[in-house]
Tab-separated table of C-alpha atoms in Angstrom:
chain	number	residue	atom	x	y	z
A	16	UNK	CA	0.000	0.000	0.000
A	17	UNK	CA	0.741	3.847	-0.311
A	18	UNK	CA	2.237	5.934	3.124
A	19	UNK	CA	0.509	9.145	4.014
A	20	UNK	CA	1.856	11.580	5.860
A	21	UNK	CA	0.056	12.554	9.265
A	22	UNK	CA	1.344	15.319	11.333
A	23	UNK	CA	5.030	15.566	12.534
A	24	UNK	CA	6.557	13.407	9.916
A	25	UNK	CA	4.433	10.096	10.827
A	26	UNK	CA	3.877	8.284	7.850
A	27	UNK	CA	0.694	5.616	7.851
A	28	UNK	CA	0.343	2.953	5.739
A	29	UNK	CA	-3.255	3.323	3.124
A	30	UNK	CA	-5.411	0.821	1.425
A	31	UNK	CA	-8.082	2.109	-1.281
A	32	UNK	CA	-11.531	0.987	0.865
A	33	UNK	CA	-15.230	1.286	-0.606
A	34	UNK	CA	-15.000	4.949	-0.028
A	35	UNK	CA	-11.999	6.214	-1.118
A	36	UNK	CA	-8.347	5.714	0.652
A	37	UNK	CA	-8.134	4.758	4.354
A	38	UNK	CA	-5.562	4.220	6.545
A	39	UNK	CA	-4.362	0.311	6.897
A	40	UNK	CA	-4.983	-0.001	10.759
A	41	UNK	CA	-3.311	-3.732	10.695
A	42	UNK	CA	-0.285	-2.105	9.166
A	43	UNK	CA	0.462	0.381	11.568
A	44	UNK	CA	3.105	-0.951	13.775
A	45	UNK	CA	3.154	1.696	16.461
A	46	UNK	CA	0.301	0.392	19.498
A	47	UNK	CA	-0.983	4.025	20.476
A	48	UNK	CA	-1.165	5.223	16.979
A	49	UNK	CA	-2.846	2.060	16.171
A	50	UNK	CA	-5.306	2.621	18.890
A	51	UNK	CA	-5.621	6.331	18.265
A	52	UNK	CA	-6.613	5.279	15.027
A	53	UNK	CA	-9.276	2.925	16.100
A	54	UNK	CA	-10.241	5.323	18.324
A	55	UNK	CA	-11.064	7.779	15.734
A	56	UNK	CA	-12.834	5.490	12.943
A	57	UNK	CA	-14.995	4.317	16.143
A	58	UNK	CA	-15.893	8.009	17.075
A	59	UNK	CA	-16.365	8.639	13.298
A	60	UNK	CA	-18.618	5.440	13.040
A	61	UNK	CA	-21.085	6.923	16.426
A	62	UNK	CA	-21.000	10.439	14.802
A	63	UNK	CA	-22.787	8.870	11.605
A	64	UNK	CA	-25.085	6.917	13.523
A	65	UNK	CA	-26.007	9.828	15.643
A	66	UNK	CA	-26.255	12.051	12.597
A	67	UNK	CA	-28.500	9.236	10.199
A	68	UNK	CA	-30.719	9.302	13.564
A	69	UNK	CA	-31.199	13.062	13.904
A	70	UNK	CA	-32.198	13.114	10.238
A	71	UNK	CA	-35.191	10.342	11.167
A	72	UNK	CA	-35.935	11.779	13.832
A	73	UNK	CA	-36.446	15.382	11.631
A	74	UNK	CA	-37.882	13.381	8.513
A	75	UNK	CA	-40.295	12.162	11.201
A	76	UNK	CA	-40.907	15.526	12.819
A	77	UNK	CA	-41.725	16.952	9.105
A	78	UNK	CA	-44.041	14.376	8.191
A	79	UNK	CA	-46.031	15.014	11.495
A	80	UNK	CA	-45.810	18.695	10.542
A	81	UNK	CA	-47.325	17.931	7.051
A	82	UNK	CA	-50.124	16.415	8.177
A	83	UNK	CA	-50.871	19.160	10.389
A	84	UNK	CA	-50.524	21.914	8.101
A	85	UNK	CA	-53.100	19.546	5.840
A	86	UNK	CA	-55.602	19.390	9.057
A	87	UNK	CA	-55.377	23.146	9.451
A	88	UNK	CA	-55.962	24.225	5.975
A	89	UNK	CA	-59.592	21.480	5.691
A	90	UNK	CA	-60.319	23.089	8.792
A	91	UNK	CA	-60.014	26.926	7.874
A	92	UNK	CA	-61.699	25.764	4.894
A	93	UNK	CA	-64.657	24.327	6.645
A	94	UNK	CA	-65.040	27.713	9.215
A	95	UNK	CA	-64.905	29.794	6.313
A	96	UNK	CA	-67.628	27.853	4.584
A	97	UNK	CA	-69.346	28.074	7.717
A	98	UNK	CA	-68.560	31.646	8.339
A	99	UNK	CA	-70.153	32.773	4.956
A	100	UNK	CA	-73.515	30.811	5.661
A	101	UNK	CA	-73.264	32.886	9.240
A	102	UNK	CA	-73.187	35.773	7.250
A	103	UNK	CA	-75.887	35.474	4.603
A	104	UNK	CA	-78.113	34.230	7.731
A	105	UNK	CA	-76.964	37.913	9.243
A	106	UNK	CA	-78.032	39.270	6.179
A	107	UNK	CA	-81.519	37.922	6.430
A	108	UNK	CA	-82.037	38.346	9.809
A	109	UNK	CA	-81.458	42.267	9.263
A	110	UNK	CA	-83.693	42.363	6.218
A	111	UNK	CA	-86.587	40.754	8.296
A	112	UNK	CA	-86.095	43.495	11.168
A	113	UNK	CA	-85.644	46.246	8.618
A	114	UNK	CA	-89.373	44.989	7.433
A	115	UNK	CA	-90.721	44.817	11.046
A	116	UNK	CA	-89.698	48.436	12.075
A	117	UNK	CA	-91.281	49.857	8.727
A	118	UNK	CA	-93.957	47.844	9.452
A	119	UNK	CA	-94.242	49.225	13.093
A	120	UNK	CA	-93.717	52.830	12.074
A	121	UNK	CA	-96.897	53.069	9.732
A	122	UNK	CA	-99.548	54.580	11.447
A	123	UNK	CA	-102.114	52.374	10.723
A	124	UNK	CA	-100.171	49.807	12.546
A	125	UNK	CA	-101.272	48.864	16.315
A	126	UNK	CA	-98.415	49.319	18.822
A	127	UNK	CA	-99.090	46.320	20.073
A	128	UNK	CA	-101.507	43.764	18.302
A	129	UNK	CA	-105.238	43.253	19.453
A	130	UNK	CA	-105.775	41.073	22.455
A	131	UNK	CA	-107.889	37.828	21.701
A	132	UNK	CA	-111.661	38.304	22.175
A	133	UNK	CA	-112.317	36.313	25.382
A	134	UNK	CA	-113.944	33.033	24.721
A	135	UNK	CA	-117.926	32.433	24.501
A	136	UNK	CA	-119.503	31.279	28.426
């Protein structure tokens, strides 16, 4: 395999891996490089792990989100259906009124409608 340089002149042996070179851990004679080393591509290892189950975690996070934002928007669109029939109801509630105050402001109109002639003995 190929030598690398790493820091202060230490030269480690390299091996092409699935993702490119990496350093040859069985080559490396030295034991606390060796472990350093080990060390490293285990703390590198965690690091992914960690990182792959952040991203799940937000994935998941998002999707819940989605669905949410989906609930919201039926539901603004079923109060503002609703809203609009409350309005037109308004609307026909004041045109009735409007009639009855006309109606009670003609003169010919009773204040107050005729009492019920009392029933026969």
């Amino acid at each position: 395999g190929h030598l690398l340089r790493r820091g202060r002149g230490v030269r480690l042996p390299v091996k092409k891996g699935m993702k490119g070179l990496a350093y040859d851990v069985d080559q490396v004679e030295d034991p606390k490089v060796k472990e350093r080393l080990i060390k490293n591509r285990e703390s590198a290892k965690r690091a992914r792990e960690k990182k792959a189950e952040q991203e799940q975690a937000e994935h998941k996070v998002m999707e819940e989100l989605r669905q949410e934002n989906t609930r919201l928007k039926e539901e603004d669109e079923r109060k503002a259906a609703e809203n609009e029939q409350l309005k037109a109801k308004v609307m026909e509630l004041e045109r009735k009124l409007r009639e009855l105050l006309v109606q009670a402001m003609e003169p010919s109109a009773p204040l107050y409608p005729k009492a019920p002639p009392p029933p026969p003995h």
